Structures are given as C-alpha cells and as structure tokens.
Amino acid sequence: MAATPILLYSPSTICSNRFTDNGLGPLPPSNEKGFSHMCHEYLLTIAIPTYNRYRYVKELIPELLNQCDEADPGADTIEIVISDNASTDETGDYFRRLDHDRIAYFRNVNNIGADANFIECVKRGKGKYIWLFGDDELLCPNSVKNVAGILLKYDIALLITESAFKESRYFESYSDALKYSLKIDRLFPVVHTLITANVFLKQIFDIDFARTHLPTNYGHMYGIMNGLRHGGVYVCGKDNKIIKIRDIRADFHDPLIDIEKKLVKYVCFVGNTFNCWPAKFNVWYFYTIKNKIKSSATYNKFRKYRKKVFSLLKPASK
C-alpha cells in the first residue's frame, strides 16, 4: 500500500457538482453562500478531529480500520480523514508510520481551535455523509457496517447514533424525531450534541453559519441546524449500539455532567423553536453557557458555578 499522505492545512477546493436525493426536501441552491458543495467520492467520511490524543487514537484507529475493511474491503465506499490540530505529542509520528490507503492525514500549521477544526473535517471529507468522530470515543462491534447499511437503506439528512430509545427508529423529519424523543428523554437534544452522535449529509452543512458561532465547541451543531429541515432522520436505539463513550472523558471530569438531569428541567423547550429559519435550539445556548462556566471551573468551585448556572436559566413553563 502507498504511504499515508501527509498534508498541511490549506483552504479546501469547492467542487461545483452537487448531490441530490429523491425524497429529500428542497436543498439550498448551488450558488447559496456557505453550504457545502459536493464532490462525492465515497458514501461515508469518518472524520476525526484530534489534538494531542495519541494515547487514545492508537487504541481507536486499529479497530476503526478493521471495521472499515470488513464493511468496505475495496476501500471505495468509506474513507477516514484525520484533521490534526497541530499536535505536539506523538500523534503526527503515529499517522506517518501508518500505511493504509483509506486514511488521509491532514495537519494544521497552527492550532485553529476545536470548532474550526470540526469545520475543516467537513471541508476535507469527500463522502456523501460525514461522521465526525471524537478521538476519545470507541466503537461497538460492527458499528461501521451498521452505519453504512442505514445510510444505504434510508434517504436521510441525519443519523443519530446515541439515544435512550429501546429500538431504533426512522422519522420523516427532525421535528418528528424531537416530538417523539422529548416524551421519552428530555436530554435527547443534548445527548446528540456529542460530535460522534451525528452522521449528517454533507450537503446540509452551513459553513458560514457554523463560523458565526465560534468558539462554542458546538460548531458542528450550528453547521447542521439550518439543514435539518431537509430529509429524514434515523435514530439508533439500544438495539443497535454504535459508540462506546468512555466513563471518564479524555482530559477532564466535568462536575456539571453529574447534575444534567436536574438542570434540564430549567430549560424551556418551545414548540416552534425547532422549526424556525434559522433554527435556534435553546438547549444549545444553555450548554454554551455551561461550557463557558466550565472552562474556568474546578471541582472545588463547583457549588459556586452551579449557583451561577441556575441563576442564568428560567424555569420551564408547565
């Protein structure tokens, strides 16, 4: 096999041809600024943004490659894109040593921040669908094969890989998915803000809108939100587990995670919030607030910041 390409950061070329699917709603016109123009060479791009996570990627990548090779032996349906945010550990050396045609390794000259690196993953991917995959997550058995099978079977704009559903389910729209899921789990809109929980049609990703919400660590969600009115949604349930989330996050333990279920009752869910243009998801703004507070918090200061969070949120109307 040829050596894995080592590529430096540069603006991606915009391709003029676009992909359209029967069954999807009206898509943004090809000259609309911001939306990702299509140049499909693969069904799926598994894009991993990373920074100084050698100890995790060396565990993830072998399993990911094995699953991709099983699901796509010819390496013509699934690609893996690595967007290294100028790591200073052994990450770069690790990927240089790899010899696999399926992997395209990109290294940013400078650390451009997490959100901007998410956007670069989308731009660099050549798949019809993009699966942003956290470098500290793990795969369940047959996950890649199952995801690819769903993407081939359904005309969808979004595949959500993590939920509290007992059984996987297809919805004709994201609005329908929300109406159903909020009856089961009010944390559903929060759970799938995890980057690995979303496999989305590249064509719906609005790069410009995502850039207007930097830095929040939710640039990927702002990128897809305007496009969620297009096409169906498939939600994986407990009958089709796709990802394994580490019990302890890679770099920190966020004490606010321990009270998410207490905080969520203070978040107002408005019916038309999820259908407006551009969409504005109150729960994302809530978590943006939480993220900013978290950045300066330590476990010992937790009570102080918890009080601040509650003071910023209004109780949900009954």
Short mmCIF file of C-alpha atoms in Angstrom, two decimals:
data_model
loop_
_atom_site.label_atom_id
_atom_site.label_comp_id
_atom_site.label_asym_id
_atom_site.label_seq_id
_atom_site.Cartn_x
_atom_site.Cartn_y
_atom_site.Cartn_z
CA MET A 1 0.00 0.00 0.00
CA ALA A 2 1.07 3.55 -0.62
CA ALA A 3 2.20 5.67 2.29
CA THR A 4 -0.45 7.71 4.08
CA PRO A 5 -0.48 11.25 2.64
CA ILE A 6 0.81 13.97 4.96
CA LEU A 7 -0.96 17.20 4.06
CA LEU A 8 -0.69 20.66 5.54
CA TYR A 9 -3.65 22.91 6.22
CA SER A 10 -4.96 24.86 3.26
CA PRO A 11 -8.42 26.04 2.17
CA SER A 12 -10.35 23.21 0.55
CA THR A 13 -11.32 23.41 -3.09
CA ILE A 14 -15.04 23.93 -3.59
CA CYS A 15 -16.48 21.49 -6.10
CA SER A 16 -19.23 22.70 -8.41
CA ASN A 17 -21.22 19.49 -8.73
CA ARG A 18 -23.85 18.78 -6.10
CA PHE A 19 -25.59 15.63 -4.98
CA THR A 20 -29.36 15.45 -4.77
CA ASP A 21 -31.53 12.66 -3.45
CA ASN A 22 -35.10 11.79 -4.29
CA GLY A 23 -37.09 12.01 -1.10
CA LEU A 24 -35.21 14.98 0.36
CA GLY A 25 -36.87 18.35 0.69
CA PRO A 26 -35.71 21.40 -1.31
CA LEU A 27 -31.99 21.85 -0.80
CA PRO A 28 -30.11 25.15 -0.83
CA PRO A 29 -29.37 26.33 -4.39
CA SER A 30 -25.89 25.54 -5.66
CA ASN A 31 -24.80 29.17 -5.51
CA GLU A 32 -26.03 29.79 -1.96
CA LYS A 33 -23.13 31.03 0.11
CA GLY A 34 -21.99 28.89 2.96
CA PHE A 35 -23.48 25.48 2.26
CA SER A 36 -21.04 22.70 1.49
CA HIS A 37 -20.82 21.99 -2.23
CA MET A 38 -20.49 18.36 -3.13
CA CYS A 39 -17.67 16.35 -4.62
CA HIS A 40 -18.63 12.78 -3.70
CA GLU A 41 -16.07 10.04 -3.98
CA TYR A 42 -17.36 7.97 -1.05
CA LEU A 43 -20.58 7.11 0.71
CA LEU A 44 -19.13 7.98 4.11
CA THR A 45 -16.28 10.05 5.52
CA ILE A 46 -15.31 9.21 9.09
CA ALA A 47 -13.55 12.42 10.10
CA ILE A 48 -11.57 12.59 13.33
CA PRO A 49 -10.52 15.99 14.67
CA THR A 50 -7.67 15.50 17.10
CA TYR A 51 -5.18 17.35 19.26
CA ASN A 52 -2.58 15.67 21.48
CA ARG A 53 -4.59 12.47 21.82
CA TYR A 54 -2.00 9.91 20.75
CA ARG A 55 -2.83 7.71 23.74
CA TYR A 56 -6.42 7.45 22.50
CA VAL A 57 -6.05 7.36 18.72
CA LYS A 58 -3.57 4.48 18.91
CA GLU A 59 -6.40 2.48 20.50
CA LEU A 60 -9.18 3.75 18.24
CA ILE A 61 -7.56 3.64 14.79
CA PRO A 62 -6.72 -0.11 14.57
CA GLU A 63 -10.29 -1.06 15.49
CA LEU A 64 -11.70 1.57 13.13
CA LEU A 65 -9.57 0.29 10.26
CA ASN A 66 -10.58 -3.31 10.95
CA GLN A 67 -14.26 -2.40 10.89
CA CYS A 68 -13.90 -0.30 7.75
CA ASP A 69 -12.04 -3.12 5.98
CA GLU A 70 -14.81 -5.56 6.91
CA ALA A 71 -17.58 -3.21 5.78
CA ASP A 72 -15.78 -1.95 2.67
CA PRO A 73 -12.99 -4.33 1.57
CA GLY A 74 -12.29 -2.37 -1.61
CA ALA A 75 -11.82 0.93 0.24
CA ASP A 76 -14.06 2.65 -2.30
CA THR A 77 -17.08 3.43 -0.08
CA ILE A 78 -15.63 4.65 3.23
CA GLU A 79 -12.71 6.99 3.87
CA ILE A 80 -11.06 8.11 7.10
CA VAL A 81 -9.93 11.71 7.42
CA ILE A 82 -7.69 12.85 10.27
CA SER A 83 -7.51 16.58 10.98
CA ASP A 84 -4.62 17.08 13.39
CA ASN A 85 -4.83 20.46 15.10
CA ALA A 86 -1.04 20.94 15.33
CA SER A 87 -0.48 18.26 17.97
CA THR A 88 2.77 18.41 19.90
CA ASP A 89 2.71 14.80 21.12
CA GLU A 90 3.29 11.61 19.10
CA THR A 91 0.08 11.93 17.07
CA GLY A 92 1.81 13.09 13.89
CA ASP A 93 4.50 10.42 14.06
CA TYR A 94 1.87 7.75 14.59
CA PHE A 95 -0.04 8.61 11.43
CA ARG A 96 3.14 8.99 9.40
CA ARG A 97 4.02 5.41 10.33
CA LEU A 98 0.64 4.12 9.21
CA ASP A 99 0.49 2.64 5.73
CA HIS A 100 -3.16 2.48 4.72
CA ASP A 101 -4.80 3.80 1.57
CA ARG A 102 -8.04 4.52 3.41
CA ILE A 103 -6.57 7.25 5.64
CA ALA A 104 -5.95 10.85 4.59
CA TYR A 105 -3.99 12.69 7.27
CA PHE A 106 -4.10 16.49 7.43
CA ARG A 107 -2.10 18.58 9.86
CA ASN A 108 -2.97 22.21 10.55
CA VAL A 109 0.05 24.50 10.63
CA ASN A 110 -1.34 26.15 13.78
CA ASN A 111 -3.96 25.16 16.33
CA ILE A 112 -7.11 26.77 14.93
CA GLY A 113 -9.43 25.77 17.77
CA ALA A 114 -11.82 22.86 18.12
CA ASP A 115 -14.78 24.37 16.24
CA ALA A 116 -12.70 25.49 13.27
CA ASN A 117 -11.12 22.04 13.15
CA PHE A 118 -14.60 20.47 13.04
CA ILE A 119 -15.35 22.65 10.02
CA GLU A 120 -12.10 21.60 8.35
CA CYS A 121 -13.10 17.97 8.82
CA VAL A 122 -16.30 18.64 6.90
CA LYS A 123 -14.49 20.53 4.14
CA ARG A 124 -11.83 17.85 3.75
CA GLY A 125 -14.25 14.93 3.64
CA LYS A 126 -15.23 13.59 0.21
CA GLY A 127 -18.13 11.47 1.38
CA LYS A 128 -21.83 12.00 0.80
CA TYR A 129 -22.16 11.69 4.59
CA ILE A 130 -19.82 12.98 7.27
CA TRP A 131 -19.35 11.21 10.59
CA LEU A 132 -17.40 13.47 12.93
CA PHE A 133 -15.84 11.02 15.34
CA GLY A 134 -14.39 12.05 18.70
CA ASP A 135 -10.80 10.93 19.12
CA ASP A 136 -11.55 9.67 22.63
CA GLU A 137 -14.58 7.54 21.69
CA LEU A 138 -14.69 3.83 20.93
CA LEU A 139 -16.70 1.65 18.55
CA CYS A 140 -19.13 -1.10 19.38
CA PRO A 141 -18.79 -4.30 17.31
CA ASN A 142 -19.95 -3.95 13.67
CA SER A 143 -20.67 -0.24 14.12
CA VAL A 144 -19.24 0.90 10.79
CA LYS A 145 -21.07 -1.83 8.87
CA ASN A 146 -24.34 -0.95 10.62
CA VAL A 147 -23.97 2.78 9.95
CA ALA A 148 -23.16 2.20 6.28
CA GLY A 149 -26.15 -0.11 5.96
CA ILE A 150 -28.52 2.51 7.36
CA LEU A 151 -27.14 5.19 5.03
CA LEU A 152 -27.68 2.92 2.04
CA LYS A 153 -31.20 1.92 3.06
CA TYR A 154 -32.71 5.29 4.02
CA ASP A 155 -32.87 8.73 2.41
CA ILE A 156 -31.88 10.74 5.48
CA ALA A 157 -30.25 14.02 6.33
CA LEU A 158 -29.13 12.88 9.78
CA LEU A 159 -28.30 9.64 11.55
CA ILE A 160 -28.16 9.92 15.33
CA THR A 161 -26.01 7.18 16.82
CA GLU A 162 -26.76 7.71 20.52
CA SER A 163 -30.15 7.82 22.25
CA ALA A 164 -32.21 6.38 25.09
CA PHE A 165 -34.58 4.69 22.62
CA LYS A 166 -35.15 1.00 23.23
CA GLU A 167 -35.49 0.40 19.50
CA SER A 168 -34.02 2.21 16.51
CA ARG A 169 -36.49 4.31 14.57
CA TYR A 170 -36.85 6.26 11.32
CA PHE A 171 -38.58 9.66 11.24
CA GLU A 172 -39.65 11.66 8.21
CA SER A 173 -38.29 14.87 9.76
CA TYR A 174 -36.13 16.11 12.62
CA SER A 175 -39.19 17.84 14.06
CA ASP A 176 -40.97 14.47 14.26
CA ALA A 177 -37.92 12.95 15.93
CA LEU A 178 -37.91 15.68 18.57
CA LYS A 179 -41.63 15.42 19.30
CA TYR A 180 -41.28 11.70 19.85
CA SER A 181 -37.98 11.75 21.73
CA LEU A 182 -38.86 14.52 24.17
CA LYS A 183 -41.66 12.33 25.52
CA ILE A 184 -39.06 9.70 26.35
CA ASP A 185 -35.98 11.70 27.29
CA ARG A 186 -35.75 15.48 27.58
CA LEU A 187 -31.99 15.19 27.30
CA PHE A 188 -32.25 13.88 23.74
CA PRO A 189 -31.32 17.23 22.07
CA VAL A 190 -28.36 17.45 24.46
CA VAL A 191 -27.12 13.89 24.06
CA HIS A 192 -26.73 14.15 20.32
CA THR A 193 -24.64 17.33 20.52
CA LEU A 194 -21.76 14.89 21.09
CA ILE A 195 -19.90 15.05 17.79
CA THR A 196 -19.74 11.27 17.43
CA ALA A 197 -23.52 11.03 17.79
CA ASN A 198 -24.18 12.65 14.40
CA VAL A 199 -23.74 11.33 10.88
CA PHE A 200 -25.02 14.02 8.55
CA LEU A 201 -25.49 14.68 4.87
CA LYS A 202 -22.57 16.90 3.94
CA GLN A 203 -24.78 18.95 1.68
CA ILE A 204 -26.80 20.38 4.58
CA PHE A 205 -23.76 21.71 6.45
CA ASP A 206 -23.72 25.53 6.50
CA ILE A 207 -20.07 26.51 6.91
CA ASP A 208 -20.69 30.24 7.22
CA PHE A 209 -23.35 29.82 9.90
CA ALA A 210 -21.06 27.49 11.85
CA ARG A 211 -18.27 30.06 11.69
CA THR A 212 -20.51 32.73 13.21
CA HIS A 213 -20.75 30.62 16.37
CA LEU A 214 -17.07 30.20 17.19
CA PRO A 215 -15.82 29.33 19.68
CA THR A 216 -18.55 27.35 21.43
CA ASN A 217 -17.39 23.73 20.94
CA TYR A 218 -20.73 23.22 19.17
CA GLY A 219 -19.76 24.46 15.73
CA HIS A 220 -20.78 21.13 14.22
CA MET A 221 -24.32 21.53 15.55
CA TYR A 222 -24.66 25.08 14.29
CA GLY A 223 -23.39 23.81 10.95
CA ILE A 224 -26.17 21.27 10.54
CA MET A 225 -29.07 23.04 12.26
CA ASN A 226 -30.24 25.06 9.26
CA GLY A 227 -30.28 21.94 7.12
CA LEU A 228 -32.24 19.73 9.48
CA ARG A 229 -35.50 20.68 7.80
CA HIS A 230 -34.34 18.64 4.80
CA GLY A 231 -34.93 14.92 4.72
CA GLY A 232 -35.48 12.20 7.26
CA VAL A 233 -33.75 11.26 10.49
CA TYR A 234 -32.76 7.82 11.74
CA VAL A 235 -32.15 7.36 15.47
CA CYS A 236 -30.21 4.35 16.71
CA GLY A 237 -31.58 2.81 19.87
CA LYS A 238 -30.24 0.39 22.43
CA ASP A 239 -30.89 -2.43 19.96
CA ASN A 240 -28.15 -1.03 17.71
CA LYS A 241 -25.40 0.45 19.86
CA ILE A 242 -22.85 2.28 17.73
CA ILE A 243 -20.41 4.02 20.05
CA LYS A 244 -18.90 3.47 23.46
CA ILE A 245 -18.35 6.63 25.48
CA ARG A 246 -15.52 6.43 27.96
CA ASP A 247 -16.61 6.57 31.58
CA ILE A 248 -14.02 9.28 32.17
CA ARG A 249 -13.62 11.89 29.47
CA ALA A 250 -10.16 12.19 27.99
CA ASP A 251 -8.89 15.34 29.66
CA PHE A 252 -11.24 16.29 32.48
CA HIS A 253 -14.21 15.34 34.57
CA ASP A 254 -16.91 17.93 34.23
CA PRO A 255 -18.78 18.10 37.56
CA LEU A 256 -21.76 19.70 35.83
CA ILE A 257 -22.38 16.44 33.99
CA ASP A 258 -23.48 14.98 37.33
CA ILE A 259 -26.48 17.28 37.54
CA GLU A 260 -27.58 17.44 33.90
CA LYS A 261 -30.87 15.76 34.71
CA LYS A 262 -31.51 18.35 37.41
CA LEU A 263 -30.59 21.26 35.19
CA VAL A 264 -32.61 20.14 32.20
CA LYS A 265 -35.93 20.97 33.86
CA TYR A 266 -34.85 24.60 33.80
CA VAL A 267 -34.52 24.63 30.02
CA CYS A 268 -37.52 25.94 28.11
CA PHE A 269 -38.49 23.89 25.06
CA VAL A 270 -40.66 25.94 22.73
CA GLY A 271 -42.58 24.03 20.07
CA ASN A 272 -41.67 26.17 17.08
CA THR A 273 -38.08 26.60 18.26
CA PHE A 274 -37.09 23.54 16.26
CA ASN A 275 -38.76 24.64 13.02
CA CYS A 276 -37.69 28.27 12.62
CA TRP A 277 -35.22 29.56 9.99
CA PRO A 278 -32.52 29.86 11.03
CA ALA A 279 -33.22 27.34 13.75
CA LYS A 280 -32.26 28.29 17.28
CA PHE A 281 -32.12 25.49 19.80
CA ASN A 282 -32.49 26.85 23.32
CA VAL A 283 -30.79 23.83 24.78
CA TRP A 284 -27.63 24.54 22.78
CA TYR A 285 -27.46 28.08 24.11
CA PHE A 286 -27.90 26.64 27.58
CA TYR A 287 -24.96 24.32 27.06
CA THR A 288 -22.89 27.10 25.57
CA ILE A 289 -23.41 28.97 28.84
CA LYS A 290 -22.49 25.83 30.74
CA ASN A 291 -19.37 25.33 28.65
CA LYS A 292 -18.13 28.87 29.30
CA ILE A 293 -18.67 28.44 33.00
CA LYS A 294 -16.98 25.05 32.94
CA SER A 295 -13.85 26.43 31.31
CA SER A 296 -12.93 28.35 34.46
CA ALA A 297 -14.41 25.94 36.99
CA THR A 298 -12.72 23.31 39.09
CA TYR A 299 -14.36 20.61 41.11
CA ASN A 300 -13.79 22.53 44.36
CA LYS A 301 -15.55 25.57 42.90
CA PHE A 302 -18.46 23.52 41.64
CA ARG A 303 -21.10 24.80 44.06
CA LYS A 304 -20.35 28.41 43.17
CA TYR A 305 -20.71 27.80 39.44
CA ARG A 306 -23.78 25.60 39.84
CA LYS A 307 -25.50 28.50 41.57
CA LYS A 308 -24.48 30.76 38.69
CA VAL A 309 -25.92 28.33 36.14
CA PHE A 310 -29.27 28.20 37.90
CA SER A 311 -29.38 31.99 38.09
CA LEU A 312 -28.96 32.22 34.31
CA LEU A 313 -31.82 29.89 33.45
CA LYS A 314 -35.56 30.37 33.66
CA PRO A 315 -37.79 27.52 34.85
CA ALA A 316 -39.58 25.75 32.03
CA SER A 317 -43.23 26.70 31.64
CA LYS A 318 -45.66 23.95 32.57
#
